[in-house]
PDB file of C-alpha atoms in Angstrom:
ATOM      1  CA  UNK B   1       0.024   0.053   0.255  1.00  0.00           C
ATOM      2  CA  UNK B   2       1.558   3.266  -1.099  1.00  0.00           C
ATOM      3  CA  UNK B   3       2.594   5.774   1.834  1.00  0.00           C
ATOM      4  CA  UNK B   4       1.142   9.374   1.721  1.00  0.00           C
ATOM      5  CA  UNK B   5       4.815  10.534   0.813  1.00  0.00           C
ATOM      6  CA  UNK B   6       4.905   8.429  -2.221  1.00  0.00           C
ATOM      7  CA  UNK B   7       1.663  10.024  -3.790  1.00  0.00           C
ATOM      8  CA  UNK B   8       2.288  12.012  -7.022  1.00  0.00           C
ATOM      9  CA  UNK B   9       2.466  15.841  -6.861  1.00  0.00           C
ATOM     10  CA  UNK B  10       0.148  18.160  -8.879  1.00  0.00           C
ATOM     11  CA  UNK B  11       2.322  21.203  -9.416  1.00  0.00           C
ATOM     12  CA  UNK B  12       0.702  24.349 -10.665  1.00  0.00           C
ATOM     13  CA  UNK B  13       2.682  26.435 -12.948  1.00  0.00           C
ATOM     14  CA  UNK B  14       5.270  28.948 -11.471  1.00  0.00           C
ATOM     15  CA  UNK B  15       3.732  32.168 -10.383  1.00  0.00           C
ATOM     16  CA  UNK B  16       5.520  35.264 -11.646  1.00  0.00           C
ATOM     17  CA  UNK B  17       3.874  38.382 -10.083  1.00  0.00           C
ATOM     18  CA  UNK B  18       5.422  40.589 -12.544  1.00  0.00           C
ATOM     19  CA  UNK B  19       4.389  38.806 -15.792  1.00  0.00           C
ATOM     20  CA  UNK B  20       1.969  40.822 -18.186  1.00  0.00           C
ATOM     21  CA  UNK B  21      -0.462  39.623 -20.626  1.00  0.00           C
ATOM     22  CA  UNK B  22      -1.061  37.129 -22.040  1.00  0.00           C
ATOM     23  CA  UNK B  23       0.641  38.796 -24.958  1.00  0.00           C
ATOM     24  CA  UNK B  24      -0.624  36.103 -27.257  1.00  0.00           C
ATOM     25  CA  UNK B  25      -3.009  33.209 -26.988  1.00  0.00           C
ATOM     26  CA  UNK B  26      -3.538  29.526 -28.233  1.00  0.00           C
ATOM     27  CA  UNK B  27      -1.218  28.776 -26.315  1.00  0.00           C
ATOM     28  CA  UNK B  28      -0.975  31.367 -23.764  1.00  0.00           C
ATOM     29  CA  UNK B  29       2.134  33.287 -23.943  1.00  0.00           C
ATOM     30  CA  UNK B  30       2.981  35.773 -21.022  1.00  0.00           C
ATOM     31  CA  UNK B  31       5.315  38.561 -21.032  1.00  0.00           C
ATOM     32  CA  UNK B  32       8.326  39.418 -19.002  1.00  0.00           C
ATOM     33  CA  UNK B  33       9.446  43.037 -19.134  1.00  0.00           C
ATOM     34  CA  UNK B  34      12.554  44.681 -18.385  1.00  0.00           C
ATOM     35  CA  UNK B  35      10.618  46.027 -15.105  1.00  0.00           C
ATOM     36  CA  UNK B  36       9.971  42.640 -13.889  1.00  0.00           C
ATOM     37  CA  UNK B  37      13.113  41.172 -15.095  1.00  0.00           C
ATOM     38  CA  UNK B  38      15.570  43.965 -13.925  1.00  0.00           C
ATOM     39  CA  UNK B  39      14.065  46.849 -12.096  1.00  0.00           C
ATOM     40  CA  UNK B  40      11.623  45.602  -9.649  1.00  0.00           C
ATOM     41  CA  UNK B  41      14.229  43.850  -7.508  1.00  0.00           C
ATOM     42  CA  UNK B  42      17.661  44.919  -9.028  1.00  0.00           C
ATOM     43  CA  UNK B  43      19.564  42.893  -6.553  1.00  0.00           C
ATOM     44  CA  UNK B  44      17.745  39.577  -6.431  1.00  0.00           C
ATOM     45  CA  UNK B  45      16.280  39.350  -9.887  1.00  0.00           C
ATOM     46  CA  UNK B  46      12.784  37.976 -11.224  1.00  0.00           C
ATOM     47  CA  UNK B  47      10.420  37.404  -8.528  1.00  0.00           C
ATOM     48  CA  UNK B  48       8.571  33.864  -8.380  1.00  0.00           C
ATOM     49  CA  UNK B  49       6.531  31.838  -6.275  1.00  0.00           C
ATOM     50  CA  UNK B  50       5.717  28.175  -5.849  1.00  0.00           C
ATOM     51  CA  UNK B  51       4.102  25.826  -3.128  1.00  0.00           C
ATOM     52  CA  UNK B  52       3.090  24.641  -0.923  1.00  0.00           C
ATOM     53  CA  UNK B  53       2.706  21.171  -2.674  1.00  0.00           C
ATOM     54  CA  UNK B  54       1.070  17.825  -1.432  1.00  0.00           C
ATOM     55  CA  UNK B  55       3.093  16.408   1.500  1.00  0.00           C
ATOM     56  CA  UNK B  56       5.896  19.055   1.769  1.00  0.00           C
ATOM     57  CA  UNK B  57       8.821  18.402   3.985  1.00  0.00           C
ATOM     58  CA  UNK B  58      12.250  19.423   4.970  1.00  0.00           C
ATOM     59  CA  UNK B  59      14.814  18.358   2.243  1.00  0.00           C
ATOM     60  CA  UNK B  60      12.534  18.666  -0.653  1.00  0.00           C
ATOM     61  CA  UNK B  61      14.383  20.258  -3.675  1.00  0.00           C
ATOM     62  CA  UNK B  62      12.817  22.655  -5.840  1.00  0.00           C
ATOM     63  CA  UNK B  63      14.511  23.333  -9.200  1.00  0.00           C
ATOM     64  CA  UNK B  64      13.368  26.123 -11.651  1.00  0.00           C
ATOM     65  CA  UNK B  65      14.082  25.671 -15.481  1.00  0.00           C
ATOM     66  CA  UNK B  66      14.282  28.555 -17.792  1.00  0.00           C
ATOM     67  CA  UNK B  67      13.953  26.576 -21.233  1.00  0.00           C
ATOM     68  CA  UNK B  68      14.285  22.722 -21.611  1.00  0.00           C
ATOM     69  CA  UNK B  69      16.965  21.555 -19.313  1.00  0.00           C
ATOM     70  CA  UNK B  70      18.254  24.982 -18.337  1.00  0.00           C
ATOM     71  CA  UNK B  71      18.331  24.958 -14.485  1.00  0.00           C
ATOM     72  CA  UNK B  72      18.518  28.476 -13.017  1.00  0.00           C
ATOM     73  CA  UNK B  73      17.686  28.033  -9.466  1.00  0.00           C
ATOM     74  CA  UNK B  74      17.682  25.320  -6.663  1.00  0.00           C
ATOM     75  CA  UNK B  75      16.201  25.543  -3.205  1.00  0.00           C
ATOM     76  CA  UNK B  76      16.217  22.984  -0.390  1.00  0.00           C
ATOM     77  CA  UNK B  77      13.299  23.210   1.894  1.00  0.00           C
ATOM     78  CA  UNK B  78      14.176  24.098   5.402  1.00  0.00           C
ATOM     79  CA  UNK B  79      11.812  23.757   8.575  1.00  0.00           C
ATOM     80  CA  UNK B  80      10.584  27.260   8.303  1.00  0.00           C
ATOM     81  CA  UNK B  81       9.343  26.826   4.647  1.00  0.00           C
ATOM     82  CA  UNK B  82       7.323  23.610   4.936  1.00  0.00           C
ATOM     83  CA  UNK B  83       3.647  24.269   3.983  1.00  0.00           C
ATOM     84  CA  UNK B  84       4.494  27.811   3.050  1.00  0.00           C
ATOM     85  CA  UNK B  85       4.337  29.378  -0.302  1.00  0.00           C
ATOM     86  CA  UNK B  86       7.799  30.166  -1.448  1.00  0.00           C
ATOM     87  CA  UNK B  87       9.154  33.532  -2.848  1.00  0.00           C
ATOM     88  CA  UNK B  88      12.184  32.932  -5.055  1.00  0.00           C
ATOM     89  CA  UNK B  89      14.245  35.147  -7.285  1.00  0.00           C
ATOM     90  CA  UNK B  90      15.660  34.009 -10.684  1.00  0.00           C
ATOM     91  CA  UNK B  91      18.994  36.014 -11.043  1.00  0.00           C
ATOM     92  CA  UNK B  92      19.013  38.483 -13.840  1.00  0.00           C
ATOM     93  CA  UNK B  93      21.929  37.044 -15.571  1.00  0.00           C
ATOM     94  CA  UNK B  94      19.717  34.187 -16.511  1.00  0.00           C
ATOM     95  CA  UNK B  95      17.094  36.147 -18.162  1.00  0.00           C
ATOM     96  CA  UNK B  96      17.806  36.979 -21.940  1.00  0.00           C
ATOM     97  CA  UNK B  97      15.285  38.202 -24.534  1.00  0.00           C
ATOM     98  CA  UNK B  98      13.336  35.461 -26.530  1.00  0.00           C
ATOM     99  CA  UNK B  99      10.418  32.911 -25.710  1.00  0.00           C
ATOM    100  CA  UNK B 100      11.091  30.275 -23.225  1.00  0.00           C
ATOM    101  CA  UNK B 101       9.250  27.230 -21.575  1.00  0.00           C
ATOM    102  CA  UNK B 102       9.368  27.820 -17.744  1.00  0.00           C
ATOM    103  CA  UNK B 103       8.722  25.028 -15.397  1.00  0.00           C
ATOM    104  CA  UNK B 104      10.029  23.632 -12.041  1.00  0.00           C
ATOM    105  CA  UNK B 105      10.271  20.330 -10.338  1.00  0.00           C
ATOM    106  CA  UNK B 106      10.157  19.181  -6.786  1.00  0.00           C
ATOM    107  CA  UNK B 107      12.125  16.267  -5.620  1.00  0.00           C
ATOM    108  CA  UNK B 108      10.968  14.972  -2.260  1.00  0.00           C
ATOM    109  CA  UNK B 109      13.362  12.969  -0.036  1.00  0.00           C
ATOM    110  CA  UNK B 110      13.640   9.552  -1.549  1.00  0.00           C
ATOM    111  CA  UNK B 111      11.546  10.064  -4.488  1.00  0.00           C
ATOM    112  CA  UNK B 112      11.844  11.070  -8.093  1.00  0.00           C
ATOM    113  CA  UNK B 113      11.509  14.591  -9.418  1.00  0.00           C
ATOM    114  CA  UNK B 114       7.840  15.871 -10.183  1.00  0.00           C
ATOM    115  CA  UNK B 115       7.389  18.507 -12.960  1.00  0.00           C
ATOM    116  CA  UNK B 116       5.194  21.455 -12.941  1.00  0.00           C
ATOM    117  CA  UNK B 117       2.836  22.582 -15.686  1.00  0.00           C
ATOM    118  CA  UNK B 118       4.749  24.572 -18.167  1.00  0.00           C
ATOM    119  CA  UNK B 119       4.335  28.239 -18.693  1.00  0.00           C
ATOM    120  CA  UNK B 120       5.542  29.774 -21.970  1.00  0.00           C
ATOM    121  CA  UNK B 121       6.956  33.332 -21.593  1.00  0.00           C
ATOM    122  CA  UNK B 122       8.315  36.081 -23.746  1.00  0.00           C
ATOM    123  CA  UNK B 123      10.938  38.049 -22.328  1.00  0.00           C
ATOM    124  CA  UNK B 124      11.644  41.592 -23.822  1.00  0.00           C
ATOM    125  CA  UNK B 125      14.374  43.730 -22.047  1.00  0.00           C
ATOM    126  CA  UNK B 126      14.279  46.884 -24.072  1.00  0.00           C
ATOM    127  CA  UNK B 127      12.199  49.867 -23.011  1.00  0.00           C
ATOM    128  CA  UNK B 128       9.521  51.125 -25.326  1.00  0.00           C
ATOM    129  CA  UNK B 129      10.701  54.232 -27.105  1.00  0.00           C
ATOM    130  CA  UNK B 130      14.588  53.291 -26.478  1.00  0.00           C
ATOM    131  CA  UNK B 131      16.891  56.205 -25.303  1.00  0.00           C
ATOM    132  CA  UNK B 132      15.185  59.558 -24.579  1.00  0.00           C
ATOM    133  CA  UNK B 133      16.891  62.290 -26.483  1.00  0.00           C
ATOM    134  CA  UNK B 134      16.147  65.137 -24.067  1.00  0.00           C
ATOM    135  CA  UNK B 135      15.472  65.842 -20.510  1.00  0.00           C
ATOM    136  CA  UNK B 136      12.018  67.341 -20.799  1.00  0.00           C
ATOM    137  CA  UNK B 137       8.957  65.884 -19.284  1.00  0.00           C
ATOM    138  CA  UNK B 138       7.762  62.812 -21.439  1.00  0.00           C
ATOM    139  CA  UNK B 139       9.641  60.540 -23.688  1.00  0.00           C
ATOM    140  CA  UNK B 140      10.828  62.294 -26.984  1.00  0.00           C
ATOM    141  CA  UNK B 141      10.145  59.143 -28.946  1.00  0.00           C
ATOM    142  CA  UNK B 142       6.558  58.369 -27.618  1.00  0.00           C
ATOM    143  CA  UNK B 143       4.543  60.589 -29.960  1.00  0.00           C
ATOM    144  CA  UNK B 144       1.048  61.268 -29.682  1.00  0.00           C
ATOM    145  CA  UNK B 145      -1.336  63.058 -32.166  1.00  0.00           C
ATOM    146  CA  UNK B 146      -4.699  64.524 -31.795  1.00  0.00           C
ATOM    147  CA  UNK B 147      -7.160  65.265 -34.719  1.00  0.00           C
ATOM    148  CA  UNK B 148      -6.570  68.800 -36.209  1.00  0.00           C
ATOM    149  CA  UNK B 149     -10.055  70.153 -35.406  1.00  0.00           C
ATOM    150  CA  UNK B 150      -9.695  69.073 -31.653  1.00  0.00           C
ATOM    151  CA  UNK B 151      -6.353  70.998 -31.567  1.00  0.00           C
ATOM    152  CA  UNK B 152      -7.837  74.095 -33.299  1.00  0.00           C
ATOM    153  CA  UNK B 153     -11.125  74.154 -31.721  1.00  0.00           C
ATOM    154  CA  UNK B 154     -10.990  72.011 -28.385  1.00  0.00           C
ATOM    155  CA  UNK B 155     -13.759  69.795 -26.937  1.00  0.00           C
ATOM    156  CA  UNK B 156     -17.147  71.174 -26.543  1.00  0.00           C
ATOM    157  CA  UNK B 157     -20.815  70.027 -26.098  1.00  0.00           C
ATOM    158  CA  UNK B 158     -21.102  69.344 -29.699  1.00  0.00           C
ATOM    159  CA  UNK B 159     -18.127  66.832 -30.010  1.00  0.00           C
ATOM    160  CA  UNK B 160     -17.572  65.524 -26.542  1.00  0.00           C
ATOM    161  CA  UNK B 161     -19.942  62.759 -27.105  1.00  0.00           C
ATOM    162  CA  UNK B 162     -17.996  61.193 -29.718  1.00  0.00           C
ATOM    163  CA  UNK B 163     -14.714  60.931 -27.748  1.00  0.00           C
ATOM    164  CA  UNK B 164     -11.433  61.835 -29.101  1.00  0.00           C
ATOM    165  CA  UNK B 165      -9.288  59.779 -31.346  1.00  0.00           C
ATOM    166  CA  UNK B 166      -5.697  59.566 -30.263  1.00  0.00           C
ATOM    167  CA  UNK B 167      -2.933  58.279 -32.719  1.00  0.00           C
ATOM    168  CA  UNK B 168       0.357  56.880 -31.099  1.00  0.00           C
ATOM    169  CA  UNK B 169       3.064  56.758 -33.585  1.00  0.00           C
ATOM    170  CA  UNK B 170       5.055  53.625 -34.083  1.00  0.00           C
ATOM    171  CA  UNK B 171       8.064  53.752 -31.338  1.00  0.00           C
ATOM    172  CA  UNK B 172      11.362  52.109 -30.961  1.00  0.00           C
ATOM    173  CA  UNK B 173      11.257  48.675 -29.580  1.00  0.00           C
ATOM    174  CA  UNK B 174       7.562  48.343 -30.192  1.00  0.00           C
ATOM    175  CA  UNK B 175       6.311  44.793 -29.513  1.00  0.00           C
ATOM    176  CA  UNK B 176       3.479  42.670 -29.560  1.00  0.00           C
ATOM    177  CA  UNK B 177       1.595  42.824 -26.213  1.00  0.00           C
ATOM    178  CA  UNK B 178       2.592  46.261 -25.401  1.00  0.00           C
ATOM    179  CA  UNK B 179      -0.054  48.133 -23.637  1.00  0.00           C
ATOM    180  CA  UNK B 180      -0.299  51.936 -24.178  1.00  0.00           C
ATOM    181  CA  UNK B 181      -1.505  54.139 -21.114  1.00  0.00           C
ATOM    182  CA  UNK B 182      -2.883  57.553 -21.814  1.00  0.00           C
ATOM    183  CA  UNK B 183      -3.812  60.110 -19.119  1.00  0.00           C
ATOM    184  CA  UNK B 184      -6.393  62.784 -19.665  1.00  0.00           C
ATOM    185  CA  UNK B 185      -7.200  65.045 -16.760  1.00  0.00           C
ATOM    186  CA  UNK B 186      -5.965  62.464 -14.353  1.00  0.00           C
ATOM    187  CA  UNK B 187      -8.045  59.758 -15.932  1.00  0.00           C
ATOM    188  CA  UNK B 188      -6.221  56.544 -17.175  1.00  0.00           C
ATOM    189  CA  UNK B 189      -6.935  54.723 -20.610  1.00  0.00           C
ATOM    190  CA  UNK B 190      -5.277  51.429 -21.358  1.00  0.00           C
ATOM    191  CA  UNK B 191      -5.188  50.036 -24.846  1.00  0.00           C
ATOM    192  CA  UNK B 192      -5.712  46.425 -25.714  1.00  0.00           C
ATOM    193  CA  UNK B 193      -2.516  44.787 -26.010  1.00  0.00           C
ATOM    194  CA  UNK B 194      -0.821  45.466 -29.482  1.00  0.00           C
ATOM    195  CA  UNK B 195      -1.337  43.080 -31.987  1.00  0.00           C
ATOM    196  CA  UNK B 196       1.538  41.762 -34.364  1.00  0.00           C
ATOM    197  CA  UNK B 197      -0.030  43.707 -37.406  1.00  0.00           C
ATOM    198  CA  UNK B 198       0.179  46.918 -35.108  1.00  0.00           C
ATOM    199  CA  UNK B 199       3.551  46.232 -33.986  1.00  0.00           C
ATOM    200  CA  UNK B 200       4.596  45.777 -37.626  1.00  0.00           C
ATOM    201  CA  UNK B 201       2.829  48.969 -38.791  1.00  0.00           C
ATOM    202  CA  UNK B 202       0.370  47.214 -41.112  1.00  0.00           C
ATOM    203  CA  UNK B 203      -2.605  48.539 -39.175  1.00  0.00           C
ATOM    204  CA  UNK B 204      -3.192  51.358 -36.847  1.00  0.00           C
TER     205      UNK B 204
END
């Protein structure tokens, strides 16, 4: 009769709080931007969370893989971590641009390693707009245009109901899944994630 410690693990995919998206679907691909990879925790790296799982015990070994067979982190469970959610950090040196399958395994004492669900991610380490050429407020290469009638005549009771069409020009480092945030009088409006056609400039 199998012991409780021999029961198979059912491991959920790795939780990455800073991920965005999904940037595409079928299958879901999640975005890892420069903020999540480098800026949010500049000394530690990319924040990840896993656990608790099944019969979690001292000496269990968790390994994170960034791409097939590419181990980027290993953690051995100590008494204070048992039955707790683990917060882990993948060092930034392991994060390069591109598409990756991300997963982890848990190997309990005396058992074989059990895999997690696989999460597909797209890592982008460039900033929208690239280098800012001036020190004025706003980014010099993130350019927004308004219709000329609005510029000339403003917004009044005759046109306010129709809303205002804003055009954001293509910018350096534009990518599928980018979300454009516009603020007007303190109100924030988010665009849907950019499609491949929009990123390529084929459609507005």
